[in-house]
Coordinates of C-alpha atoms in Angstrom, one line a residue:
Chain A
M277 CA 2.6 68.6 -87.5
S278 CA 0.5 69.5 -90.4
E279 CA -0.5 73.0 -91.3
P280 CA -3.9 73.8 -89.7
T281 CA -4.9 76.3 -92.4
P282 CA -3.6 77.3 -95.8
R283 CA -1.2 80.2 -95.7
V284 CA -1.0 83.1 -98.1
R285 CA 2.1 85.3 -98.1
V286 CA 1.2 89.0 -98.0
T287 CA 3.9 91.6 -98.6
G288 CA 1.9 94.7 -99.2
P289 CA -0.3 96.1 -102.0
P290 CA 0.1 94.2 -105.2
R291 CA 1.4 96.8 -107.7
R292 CA 0.8 94.9 -110.9
R293 CA -2.1 95.8 -113.0
T294 CA -5.0 93.5 -113.0
P295 CA -6.5 93.1 -116.4
L296 CA -10.0 91.8 -116.9
A297 CA -10.5 88.0 -117.1
R298 CA -10.8 88.0 -120.9
P299 CA -7.6 88.6 -122.9
A300 CA -7.8 92.3 -123.8
G301 CA -7.0 93.9 -127.1
S302 CA -8.6 91.3 -129.4
D303 CA -11.2 93.9 -130.3
P304 CA -10.5 97.5 -129.3
R305 CA -14.2 98.1 -128.8
D306 CA -14.2 95.5 -126.0
D307 CA -12.2 97.8 -123.7
D308 CA -14.8 100.5 -124.2
L309 CA -17.4 98.0 -123.4
D310 CA -15.6 97.0 -120.2
A311 CA -15.4 100.6 -119.1
L312 CA -19.1 100.9 -119.8
Y313 CA -20.0 97.8 -117.8
V314 CA -17.9 98.9 -114.8
R315 CA -19.2 102.4 -114.9
A316 CA -22.8 101.0 -114.8
L317 CA -21.9 98.7 -111.9
L318 CA -20.3 101.6 -110.0
R319 CA -23.4 103.7 -110.6
D320 CA -25.7 100.9 -109.5
Q321 CA -23.8 100.4 -106.3
L322 CA -23.6 104.1 -105.6
A323 CA -27.3 104.4 -106.1
L324 CA -27.9 101.5 -103.7
A325 CA -25.7 103.1 -101.1
A326 CA -27.5 106.4 -101.5
R327 CA -30.8 104.7 -101.0
T328 CA -29.7 102.9 -97.8
L329 CA -28.0 105.9 -96.4
G330 CA -30.8 108.2 -97.5
T331 CA -33.3 106.1 -95.6
L332 CA -31.0 106.3 -92.6
A333 CA -30.6 110.1 -92.8
L334 CA -34.3 110.6 -93.3
V335 CA -35.4 108.4 -90.4
L336 CA -32.7 108.9 -87.8
G337 CA -31.3 112.2 -89.0
A338 CA -34.7 113.8 -88.8
L339 CA -35.2 113.0 -85.1
P340 CA -33.1 115.8 -83.6
A341 CA -34.9 118.3 -85.8
L342 CA -38.3 116.9 -84.9
F343 CA -37.6 117.0 -81.2
W344 CA -36.2 120.5 -81.6
R345 CA -39.2 121.8 -83.5
W346 CA -41.7 120.1 -81.3
P347 CA -40.2 119.9 -77.8
G348 CA -43.5 118.4 -76.5
L349 CA -42.6 115.1 -78.1
A350 CA -40.3 114.4 -75.2
D351 CA -43.4 114.2 -73.0
H352 CA -44.9 111.4 -74.9
R353 CA -44.8 107.9 -73.7
L354 CA -45.4 104.6 -75.3
L355 CA -45.8 101.5 -73.1
G356 CA -44.8 103.6 -70.2
V357 CA -41.4 104.5 -71.8
P358 CA -40.6 108.0 -72.9
L359 CA -40.7 108.2 -76.7
A360 CA -37.1 109.3 -77.3
W361 CA -35.8 106.3 -75.2
L362 CA -37.9 103.9 -77.1
L363 CA -36.9 105.3 -80.5
L364 CA -33.2 105.9 -79.9
G365 CA -32.5 103.2 -77.3
V366 CA -34.4 100.3 -78.9
A367 CA -36.0 100.9 -82.3
A368 CA -32.9 102.4 -84.0
Y369 CA -30.9 99.1 -83.8
P370 CA -33.3 96.8 -85.7
L371 CA -33.5 99.6 -88.3
L372 CA -29.7 99.6 -88.7
V373 CA -29.5 95.8 -89.0
L374 CA -32.4 95.7 -91.4
L375 CA -31.0 98.4 -93.7
G376 CA -27.6 96.6 -93.6
W377 CA -29.1 93.2 -94.4
R378 CA -31.1 94.6 -97.3
H379 CA -28.1 96.4 -98.7
V380 CA -25.9 93.3 -98.7
R381 CA -28.5 91.3 -100.5
R382 CA -29.0 94.0 -103.2
A383 CA -25.3 94.7 -103.6
E384 CA -24.5 91.0 -104.1
R385 CA -27.3 90.8 -106.6
A386 CA -25.9 93.7 -108.6
E387 CA -22.5 92.0 -108.6
D388 CA -24.0 88.7 -109.8
A389 CA -25.7 90.6 -112.6
F390 CA -22.5 92.2 -113.6
A391 CA -20.6 88.8 -113.5
D392 CA -23.3 87.3 -115.8
L393 CA -23.0 90.3 -118.1
C394 CA -19.2 89.8 -118.4
E395 CA -19.4 86.1 -119.1
G396 CA -22.3 86.2 -121.4
R397 CA -21.0 89.1 -123.4
G398 CA -22.5 89.5 -126.8
E399 CA -25.3 86.9 -126.1
P400 CA -28.7 87.9 -124.9
R401 CA -29.2 87.3 -121.2
P402 CA -31.8 84.9 -120.0
Chain B
M184 CA -6.8 96.4 -49.9
S185 CA -10.3 95.8 -48.4
A186 CA -12.5 92.8 -48.7
E187 CA -14.7 94.8 -51.1
A188 CA -11.9 94.6 -53.6
A189 CA -11.8 90.8 -53.7
P190 CA -14.3 90.1 -56.5
G191 CA -12.7 92.8 -58.6
V192 CA -9.2 91.4 -58.1
V193 CA -10.3 87.8 -58.9
A194 CA -12.1 89.0 -62.0
I195 CA -9.1 90.9 -63.3
V196 CA -6.7 88.0 -62.7
L197 CA -9.1 85.6 -64.5
V198 CA -9.5 87.9 -67.5
T199 CA -5.7 88.3 -67.7
V200 CA -5.1 84.6 -67.5
A201 CA -7.7 83.9 -70.2
T202 CA -6.3 86.6 -72.4
L203 CA -2.8 85.4 -72.2
G204 CA -3.9 81.8 -72.5
I205 CA -5.9 82.4 -75.7
G206 CA -3.1 84.5 -77.0
A207 CA -0.6 81.7 -76.4
Y208 CA -3.0 79.3 -78.2
G209 CA -3.0 81.6 -81.1
L210 CA 0.8 81.9 -80.9
R211 CA 1.1 78.2 -81.7
L212 CA -0.5 79.0 -85.0
S213 CA 1.4 82.3 -85.7
R214 CA 4.7 81.8 -87.5
T215 CA 5.0 84.2 -90.5
T216 CA 5.0 87.9 -90.8
S217 CA 1.7 87.5 -92.7
D218 CA 0.2 85.8 -89.6
F219 CA 1.3 88.7 -87.5
L220 CA -0.1 91.4 -89.8
V221 CA -3.3 90.0 -91.2
A222 CA -3.7 86.5 -89.7
S223 CA -2.9 85.3 -93.2
R224 CA -6.3 86.3 -94.5
T225 CA -8.0 83.1 -93.4
V226 CA -10.4 84.4 -90.8
H227 CA -14.0 83.4 -91.2
P228 CA -16.6 86.3 -91.2
R229 CA -18.3 85.2 -88.0
L230 CA -15.0 84.9 -86.0
N231 CA -13.8 88.1 -87.7
A232 CA -17.0 90.0 -86.8
S233 CA -16.7 88.9 -83.2
A234 CA -13.2 90.1 -83.2
I235 CA -14.1 93.5 -84.7
G236 CA -16.9 93.8 -82.1
G237 CA -14.6 92.9 -79.3
E238 CA -12.0 95.3 -80.4
Y239 CA -14.5 98.1 -81.1
L240 CA -16.4 98.0 -77.8
S241 CA -14.0 100.1 -75.6
A242 CA -14.5 101.2 -72.0
A243 CA -16.3 104.2 -73.5
S244 CA -19.0 101.8 -74.5
F245 CA -18.9 99.4 -71.5
L246 CA -18.8 102.1 -68.8
G247 CA -19.0 105.5 -70.4
V248 CA -22.4 105.3 -72.2
A249 CA -24.3 104.2 -69.0
G250 CA -22.7 107.1 -67.1
L251 CA -23.4 109.6 -69.8
L252 CA -27.1 108.5 -70.0
L253 CA -27.4 108.7 -66.2
V254 CA -26.1 112.3 -66.2
S255 CA -27.5 113.9 -69.3
G256 CA -30.2 111.5 -70.6
A257 CA -31.5 110.7 -74.0
D258 CA -29.2 113.0 -76.0
M259 CA -26.3 110.7 -75.2
L260 CA -28.1 107.8 -76.9
W261 CA -26.7 109.3 -80.1
Y262 CA -23.2 108.1 -79.2
P263 CA -24.0 104.3 -79.2
I264 CA -26.3 104.8 -82.3
G265 CA -23.5 106.6 -84.1
W266 CA -20.9 104.0 -83.2
T267 CA -23.2 101.4 -84.6
A268 CA -24.4 103.3 -87.7
G269 CA -20.8 104.0 -88.5
F270 CA -20.6 100.4 -89.6
L271 CA -23.7 100.7 -91.8
V272 CA -21.9 103.6 -93.6
L273 CA -18.8 101.5 -93.8
L274 CA -20.8 98.6 -95.1
T275 CA -22.5 100.6 -97.9
L276 CA -19.6 102.7 -99.1
V277 CA -16.3 101.2 -98.1
A278 CA -16.2 97.5 -96.9
A279 CA -16.0 95.5 -100.1
P280 CA -14.0 98.0 -102.2
L281 CA -11.5 98.5 -99.5
R282 CA -10.9 94.7 -99.2
R283 CA -10.6 94.4 -103.0
S284 CA -8.0 97.1 -103.1
G285 CA -5.7 94.5 -101.6
A286 CA -4.0 97.0 -99.3
Y287 CA -3.3 96.3 -95.7
T288 CA -3.4 99.7 -94.0
L289 CA -4.9 103.1 -94.9
P290 CA -1.5 104.3 -96.1
D291 CA -1.3 101.3 -98.4
F292 CA -4.7 102.1 -99.8
A293 CA -3.7 105.8 -100.4
E294 CA -0.5 104.8 -102.1
A295 CA -2.1 102.1 -104.3
R296 CA -4.9 104.5 -105.3
L297 CA -2.9 107.7 -105.8
G298 CA 0.6 106.4 -106.4
S299 CA 2.1 109.1 -104.2
R300 CA 4.6 108.7 -101.4
R301 CA 3.7 112.0 -99.9
V302 CA 0.0 111.1 -99.5
R303 CA 1.2 107.9 -97.9
G304 CA 3.4 109.8 -95.5
A305 CA 0.4 112.0 -94.5
C306 CA -1.7 108.9 -93.9
V307 CA 1.0 107.3 -91.7
L308 CA 1.1 110.4 -89.6
L309 CA -2.7 110.5 -89.2
V310 CA -3.0 106.8 -88.4
V311 CA -0.5 107.3 -85.6
V312 CA -2.2 110.4 -84.3
I313 CA -5.7 108.9 -84.3
G314 CA -4.4 105.6 -82.8
W315 CA -2.6 107.4 -80.0
L316 CA -5.6 109.7 -79.4
Y317 CA -7.7 106.6 -78.9
L318 CA -5.2 104.7 -76.9
L319 CA -4.6 107.5 -74.4
P320 CA -8.1 107.4 -72.9
Q321 CA -8.0 103.6 -72.8
F322 CA -5.0 103.7 -70.5
Q323 CA -6.3 106.6 -68.4
G324 CA -9.7 104.9 -68.1
A325 CA -8.0 101.7 -66.9
G326 CA -6.3 103.7 -64.2
L327 CA -9.7 105.1 -63.0
T328 CA -11.4 101.7 -63.2
L329 CA -8.8 99.9 -61.2
A330 CA -8.9 102.7 -58.7
A331 CA -12.7 102.4 -58.4
A332 CA -12.9 98.6 -58.5
V333 CA -10.0 97.5 -56.3
G334 CA -8.7 100.7 -54.8
A335 CA -5.4 100.6 -56.6
P336 CA -3.4 103.9 -57.3
T337 CA -4.3 105.4 -60.7
W338 CA -0.8 104.6 -62.2
V339 CA -1.4 100.8 -61.8
G340 CA -4.1 100.6 -64.5
P341 CA -2.0 102.0 -67.4
L342 CA 1.0 99.8 -66.5
V343 CA -1.0 96.6 -66.1
V344 CA -3.1 97.1 -69.3
G345 CA 0.0 98.3 -71.2
S346 CA 2.1 95.3 -70.2
I347 CA -0.5 92.7 -71.0
V348 CA -1.3 94.2 -74.4
L349 CA 2.4 94.4 -75.2
V350 CA 3.0 90.7 -74.2
N351 CA 0.0 89.6 -76.3
V352 CA 0.8 91.7 -79.3
T353 CA 4.5 91.2 -79.6
A354 CA 4.1 87.5 -79.0
G355 CA 1.3 86.6 -81.4
G356 CA 0.4 89.6 -83.5
M357 CA -2.9 89.6 -85.5
R358 CA -3.6 85.9 -85.5
S359 CA -3.5 85.5 -81.7
I360 CA -5.2 88.8 -81.2
T361 CA -8.1 87.7 -83.4
F362 CA -9.0 84.8 -81.0
V363 CA -8.5 87.1 -78.0
Q364 CA -10.8 89.8 -79.4
A365 CA -13.5 87.4 -80.4
F366 CA -13.5 85.9 -76.9
Q367 CA -13.6 89.4 -75.4
Y368 CA -16.7 90.4 -77.3
W369 CA -18.7 87.6 -75.8
L370 CA -17.2 88.2 -72.4
K371 CA -18.2 91.8 -72.6
L372 CA -21.8 91.1 -73.7
T373 CA -22.2 88.5 -71.0
A374 CA -20.7 90.8 -68.4
L375 CA -23.1 93.5 -69.2
L376 CA -26.2 91.5 -70.0
V377 CA -26.4 89.1 -67.1
P378 CA -26.1 91.7 -64.3
A379 CA -28.6 93.9 -66.2
A380 CA -31.1 91.1 -66.4
V381 CA -30.7 90.3 -62.7
L382 CA -31.0 94.0 -61.7
A383 CA -34.1 94.4 -63.8
V384 CA -35.7 91.5 -61.9
V385 CA -34.7 93.1 -58.6
W386 CA -36.3 96.4 -59.9
L387 CA -39.5 94.5 -60.7
G388 CA -39.4 92.9 -57.2
D389 CA -39.1 96.3 -55.7
G390 CA -42.4 97.3 -57.2
R391 CA -41.0 99.1 -60.3
P392 CA -40.0 102.3 -58.6
T393 CA -39.5 105.2 -61.0
G394 CA -38.6 108.1 -58.8
G395 CA -36.4 106.8 -56.1
P396 CA -34.1 108.9 -53.9
I397 CA -32.9 111.1 -56.8
A398 CA -30.3 113.7 -56.0
G399 CA -31.4 117.2 -56.7
D400 CA -28.9 117.7 -59.5
L401 CA -30.4 115.3 -61.9
P402 CA -32.5 116.8 -64.7
D403 CA -36.3 116.2 -64.5
L404 CA -37.7 113.3 -66.5
V405 CA -38.9 115.3 -69.4
S406 CA -35.6 117.0 -70.2
W407 CA -33.9 113.7 -69.4
S408 CA -35.9 112.3 -72.3
R409 CA -35.0 114.9 -74.9
P410 CA -32.6 113.5 -77.5
L411 CA -30.9 116.9 -77.9
A412 CA -28.0 118.5 -76.2
E413 CA -28.4 121.6 -73.9
G414 CA -29.2 124.9 -75.4
D415 CA -31.6 125.7 -78.2
G416 CA -29.9 126.1 -81.6
Q417 CA -26.6 125.2 -80.0
G418 CA -28.0 121.9 -78.7
L419 CA -29.1 121.1 -82.2
Y420 CA -25.7 121.9 -83.6
V421 CA -23.9 119.7 -81.0
T422 CA -26.3 116.8 -81.7
Y423 CA -25.8 116.9 -85.4
S424 CA -22.0 117.3 -85.0
V425 CA -21.9 114.2 -82.9
I426 CA -23.9 112.4 -85.5
V427 CA -21.5 113.4 -88.3
A428 CA -18.4 112.5 -86.3
T429 CA -19.6 109.1 -85.2
F430 CA -21.4 108.1 -88.4
L431 CA -18.4 109.0 -90.6
G432 CA -15.5 108.6 -88.2
T433 CA -15.8 104.8 -87.8
M434 CA -14.5 104.1 -91.3
G435 CA -11.3 106.1 -90.5
L436 CA -10.3 104.3 -87.3
P437 CA -7.1 102.4 -87.9
H438 CA -8.0 99.4 -85.7
V439 CA -11.3 98.9 -87.5
V440 CA -10.0 99.3 -91.1
V441 CA -7.0 97.0 -90.6
R442 CA -9.4 94.1 -89.8
F443 CA -10.9 94.2 -93.3
Y444 CA -7.8 92.9 -94.9
T445 CA -8.2 89.7 -92.9
N446 CA -11.3 88.8 -94.9
P447 CA -10.9 86.4 -97.8
D448 CA -12.7 88.6 -100.3
G449 CA -15.0 91.6 -100.8
R450 CA -18.2 89.7 -100.2
A451 CA -16.9 88.3 -97.0
A452 CA -15.9 91.8 -95.9
R453 CA -19.5 92.9 -96.5
R454 CA -21.0 90.0 -94.6
T455 CA -18.5 90.5 -91.7
T456 CA -19.6 94.1 -91.5
L457 CA -23.3 93.1 -91.4
T458 CA -22.5 90.7 -88.5
V459 CA -20.7 93.4 -86.7
L460 CA -23.8 95.6 -87.0
L461 CA -25.8 92.8 -85.4
L462 CA -23.4 92.2 -82.6
L463 CA -23.0 95.9 -81.8
S464 CA -26.8 96.4 -81.9
A465 CA -27.2 93.6 -79.4
F466 CA -24.6 95.1 -77.1
Y467 CA -25.9 98.7 -77.2
L468 CA -29.4 97.7 -76.1
V469 CA -28.1 97.1 -72.6
P470 CA -26.4 100.3 -71.4
P471 CA -29.7 102.3 -71.2
V472 CA -30.9 99.7 -68.6
Y473 CA -28.0 100.8 -66.4
G474 CA -28.6 104.4 -67.1
A475 CA -32.3 104.1 -66.1
L476 CA -31.7 102.0 -63.1
G477 CA -28.9 104.3 -62.0
R478 CA -31.4 107.2 -62.0
V479 CA -33.6 105.2 -59.6
Y480 CA -31.0 103.6 -57.3
A481 CA -27.8 105.6 -57.7
G482 CA -28.8 109.2 -58.4
D483 CA -26.0 110.5 -56.2
L484 CA -23.4 109.1 -58.6
A485 CA -24.5 111.7 -61.1
R486 CA -23.4 114.5 -58.9
G487 CA -19.6 114.1 -58.9
G488 CA -17.9 114.7 -62.3
S489 CA -16.5 111.3 -63.2
G490 CA -18.4 109.3 -60.6
A491 CA -21.1 108.6 -63.2
D492 CA -18.7 106.5 -65.2
T493 CA -18.7 103.9 -62.4
V494 CA -22.5 103.4 -62.4
V495 CA -22.1 100.0 -64.1
L496 CA -19.6 98.9 -61.5
E497 CA -21.5 100.2 -58.5
L498 CA -25.1 99.3 -59.3
P499 CA -24.8 95.5 -58.5
R500 CA -23.5 96.3 -55.0
L501 CA -26.0 99.1 -54.4
M502 CA -29.1 97.1 -55.6
L503 CA -28.3 93.6 -54.5
G504 CA -25.6 93.4 -51.8
G505 CA -24.3 90.2 -50.3
T506 CA -22.7 87.4 -52.3
G507 CA -24.9 87.9 -55.4
G508 CA -23.9 91.5 -55.6
E509 CA -20.2 90.6 -55.2
L510 CA -20.5 88.0 -58.0
L511 CA -22.1 90.5 -60.3
T512 CA -19.6 93.1 -59.4
G513 CA -16.8 90.7 -60.3
L514 CA -18.5 90.1 -63.6
V515 CA -18.8 93.7 -64.6
V516 CA -15.2 94.4 -63.5
A517 CA -14.1 91.5 -65.8
G518 CA -16.1 93.1 -68.7
A519 CA -14.6 96.5 -68.1
F520 CA -11.1 95.1 -67.9
A521 CA -11.7 93.1 -71.1
A522 CA -12.8 96.3 -72.8
F523 CA -9.6 98.1 -72.0
L524 CA -7.5 95.1 -73.1
S525 CA -9.2 94.4 -76.4
T526 CA -9.5 98.0 -77.6
S527 CA -5.9 98.8 -76.7
S528 CA -4.7 95.6 -78.3
G529 CA -6.4 96.3 -81.5
L530 CA -5.2 99.8 -81.7
S531 CA -1.7 98.8 -80.9
V532 CA -1.6 96.2 -83.6
A533 CA -2.9 98.8 -86.1
V534 CA -0.4 101.5 -85.1
A535 CA 2.4 98.9 -84.9
G536 CA 1.5 97.6 -88.4
V537 CA 1.8 101.0 -89.9
L538 CA 5.0 101.8 -88.0
T539 CA 6.5 98.5 -89.1
Q540 CA 5.9 99.1 -92.8
D541 CA 6.8 102.8 -92.9
V542 CA 9.2 103.6 -90.1
V543 CA 10.9 100.7 -88.4
G544 CA 10.7 98.2 -91.2
R545 CA 12.9 100.5 -93.4
G546 CA 15.8 99.5 -91.3
R547 CA 17.7 96.2 -91.3
L548 CA 15.4 94.3 -88.9
D549 CA 13.5 91.3 -90.3
G550 CA 9.6 91.4 -90.4
V551 CA 8.6 89.9 -87.1
R552 CA 11.3 91.7 -85.1
A553 CA 10.5 95.0 -86.7
F554 CA 6.8 94.4 -85.8
R555 CA 7.7 93.7 -82.2
L556 CA 9.8 96.9 -81.9
S557 CA 7.0 98.9 -83.4
A558 CA 4.6 97.4 -80.9
V559 CA 6.8 98.6 -78.1
V560 CA 6.7 102.2 -79.5
A561 CA 3.0 102.0 -80.3
V562 CA 2.1 101.0 -76.7
G563 CA 4.8 102.9 -74.9
V564 CA 4.2 106.4 -76.0
P565 CA 0.5 106.7 -75.0
C566 CA 1.1 104.6 -71.9
A567 CA 3.7 107.0 -70.7
T568 CA 1.5 110.0 -71.6
A569 CA -1.3 108.5 -69.6
L570 CA 1.0 108.2 -66.6
V571 CA 2.4 111.8 -66.7
G572 CA -0.1 113.8 -68.8
P573 CA -3.2 115.7 -67.6
D574 CA -6.5 113.9 -67.4
V575 CA -8.8 115.3 -70.1
G576 CA -11.6 112.8 -69.8
V577 CA -12.2 109.5 -71.6
A578 CA -15.2 110.5 -73.6
R579 CA -13.7 113.8 -74.9
T580 CA -10.5 112.3 -76.2
V581 CA -12.4 109.5 -77.9
G582 CA -14.7 112.1 -79.4
L583 CA -11.7 114.0 -80.7
A584 CA -10.3 110.8 -82.3
F585 CA -13.6 110.3 -84.1
A586 CA -13.7 113.9 -85.3
V587 CA -10.2 113.7 -86.7
A588 CA -10.9 110.3 -88.4
A589 CA -14.1 111.7 -89.9
S590 CA -12.4 114.8 -91.2
T591 CA -9.5 113.0 -92.8
F592 CA -9.8 109.4 -93.8
C593 CA -13.6 109.5 -94.5
P594 CA -13.2 112.0 -97.4
L595 CA -10.1 110.2 -98.6
L596 CA -11.9 106.8 -98.7
L597 CA -15.1 108.0 -100.1
L598 CA -13.5 110.0 -103.0
G599 CA -10.8 107.4 -103.5
I600 CA -13.3 104.6 -103.9
W601 CA -16.1 106.4 -105.8
W602 CA -14.5 109.2 -107.8
R603 CA -12.0 108.8 -110.5
G604 CA -10.9 112.4 -110.4
L605 CA -9.1 112.4 -107.1
T606 CA -5.5 113.6 -107.4
P607 CA -2.6 113.4 -105.0
A608 CA -2.6 117.2 -104.5
G609 CA -6.3 117.2 -103.8
A610 CA -6.0 114.4 -101.3
L611 CA -3.1 116.1 -99.5
A612 CA -4.9 119.4 -99.3
G613 CA -8.0 117.8 -97.9
L614 CA -6.2 115.7 -95.4
G615 CA -4.3 118.8 -94.2
V616 CA -7.4 121.0 -94.0
G617 CA -9.5 118.4 -92.3
G618 CA -6.8 117.1 -90.0
L619 CA -5.5 120.4 -88.9
G620 CA -9.0 121.9 -88.6
S621 CA -10.4 119.3 -86.4
F622 CA -7.3 118.6 -84.3
V623 CA -6.2 122.2 -83.7
S624 CA -9.7 123.4 -82.8
A625 CA -10.3 120.5 -80.4
V626 CA -6.9 121.0 -78.8
L627 CA -7.7 124.8 -78.5
A628 CA -11.0 123.9 -76.8
L629 CA -9.3 121.5 -74.4
G630 CA -6.6 124.1 -73.7
T631 CA -9.1 126.8 -72.7
D632 CA -10.9 124.2 -70.6
V633 CA -7.8 123.2 -68.7
G634 CA -6.7 126.8 -68.3
G635 CA -10.1 127.6 -66.7
R636 CA -10.9 130.3 -69.2
A637 CA -13.9 128.6 -70.6
A638 CA -15.4 131.0 -73.1
G639 CA -19.1 130.3 -73.9
G640 CA -21.0 130.8 -77.0
W641 CA -20.8 129.6 -80.6
V642 CA -17.1 130.0 -81.1
R643 CA -16.3 127.6 -78.3
L644 CA -19.0 125.2 -79.6
L645 CA -17.5 125.2 -83.1
L646 CA -14.1 124.5 -81.6
E647 CA -15.3 121.8 -79.3
Q648 CA -17.4 119.9 -81.9
P649 CA -15.6 120.5 -85.1
A650 CA -17.0 117.6 -87.2
A651 CA -20.0 119.3 -88.6
W652 CA -17.9 121.9 -90.3
S653 CA -14.5 120.2 -90.7
V654 CA -15.8 117.1 -92.6
P655 CA -17.7 119.1 -95.4
L656 CA -14.7 121.5 -95.5
A657 CA -12.2 118.6 -96.0
L658 CA -14.5 117.0 -98.6
A659 CA -14.9 120.3 -100.6
T660 CA -11.1 121.0 -100.4
M661 CA -10.4 117.5 -101.8
V662 CA -12.8 118.0 -104.7
L663 CA -11.9 121.5 -105.6
V664 CA -8.1 121.0 -105.5
S665 CA -8.5 117.8 -107.4
R666 CA -10.5 119.7 -110.1
A667 CA -7.8 122.3 -110.2
T668 CA -5.1 119.7 -110.7
A669 CA -7.1 117.5 -113.0
D670 CA -4.2 116.8 -115.3
S671 CA -2.4 114.9 -112.5
V672 CA -5.2 112.2 -112.1
P673 CA -3.2 109.0 -111.8
A674 CA -3.1 107.1 -115.1
H675 CA -4.2 103.8 -113.4
A676 CA -7.2 105.4 -111.6
G677 CA -9.8 103.9 -114.0
R678 CA -8.3 100.5 -113.8
F679 CA -8.0 100.7 -110.0
L680 CA -11.7 101.6 -109.7
V681 CA -12.5 98.5 -111.8
R682 CA -10.6 96.3 -109.3
L683 CA -12.4 98.0 -106.3
H684 CA -15.9 97.4 -107.6
A685 CA -15.9 94.3 -109.8
P686 CA -16.4 91.0 -107.9
E687 CA -13.3 88.9 -107.6
A688 CA -14.8 86.1 -109.7
V689 CA -14.7 88.4 -112.7
V690 CA -11.4 90.2 -112.2
R691 CA -8.5 87.7 -111.9
P692 CA -4.9 88.8 -111.4

């Protein structure tokens, strides 16, 4: 019987160091450049995450405070359904999926830009 | 056993046969230790996402949410939202870097990042504690469900679920479990959605009643529609504490995290998480239907303490009756049983994986045998506790597991992934403060509850819902102690962060 899928042996966390693709050390300034690139990528990704989670906190996180400050909101109905049920029972989920989808797209774009930067080092980018 | 039990018994037997059958199919493909632990990292995002969804949707989601909604109303909607939003937080901050770290378990990650055996040891302990805290209510809930559905004594549930899980896990490990879990997500969604649709049609046919014969104990419609817990300022605190625990606790649950290592790379991990978000969102749209219909047709269920948990199981019989009602009852019982099986299988694999690597595997047993022995321990301890221990309520123990996970692994993962300055001493101090703080206070609250000396007021509230203070406290401790021991920042920290964040195409080993 043939193997149905390729197997990879896993024995725990690889403990060897993982240098960057390019042979390091040819120019000491390159290492600084690498650190700079990675730091920029890290900052980009963190800013992205902050934007996604910030939106989440602002929209969903404000709801308890709003309903606490204005208890009358619980009285309101939309399409015959009490407002809180509509917001928390239905609307919250498309919001979560949308935020997630947008985040994945942007995070992958940031990574692609980083990969381009690493490969096209020294040359102007298109 | 009465004739009423027939559909439930048939459903449980069918789910068991399907679970073992799919597990056996997976077993044919499972041969190496790697298969057992991470399904050899060949799982496609869509299959993997179904598996995560199947594993994640426990009885608390399938039965508990509808019951909570029926009794307390809109403030309980925060639980399903938090359980879903937890994956958005995971997606944005943890998913891809965690996969790229190349570690299998949380202890692996901690050791690879910080190079400290002591931090690893603390993580092992926490994984086991959180895993068992989460497994215990699964087994207890299984006992209650079997009692309600087929009239079995409460000790039958833990034994039946425990044995099936053990057979499946020890026989096939992660690879076989992946297929089982994916199947069970779709089973659970069908088993909740189809009866809900039929019952909604019945409700329309009845002329869309809104009041119904509601028992006097139910809150009126306005307070039932307030998304805040009881009490003015206290209600606000409880609500936000639940939000903190669920949004941040998901990333620290051992059975969730372990699945990320089965992704081929960081991008796949992200896409898997996005699909999970979609699957959970679809699922959690349904329980409010049961909560609302329960208010119309089964108001008296809300009166008895744990009776509300059976609203999903009872509604088809109450609203439809006859053969149709029995068929739908069989379907929801099947879904509930699948919920117990899948969540406890996932947790058992995760706990057993950690025990294999750090406790049992240190002996002379070979990989697969060590994993099987660990699985016996991982399932046996909570199962035995469920049989002899006191019943503290499914929702509360699960809430406690989330609070502990949010207060320990959340700060460790966030700082470990995004901050170069984390030191072993800082991590240890934070894990200790967060873990002890959340665990001890919640146990104290449970203890005063059981002893019948329920003290009211803020102190009790802070003990019962620790997440809102214990998570920031743990985070601050980690940062401050790390700052104080800045000279012990691991030498490889910078390089490790590069590996976590740079796409695989750029960083080659």
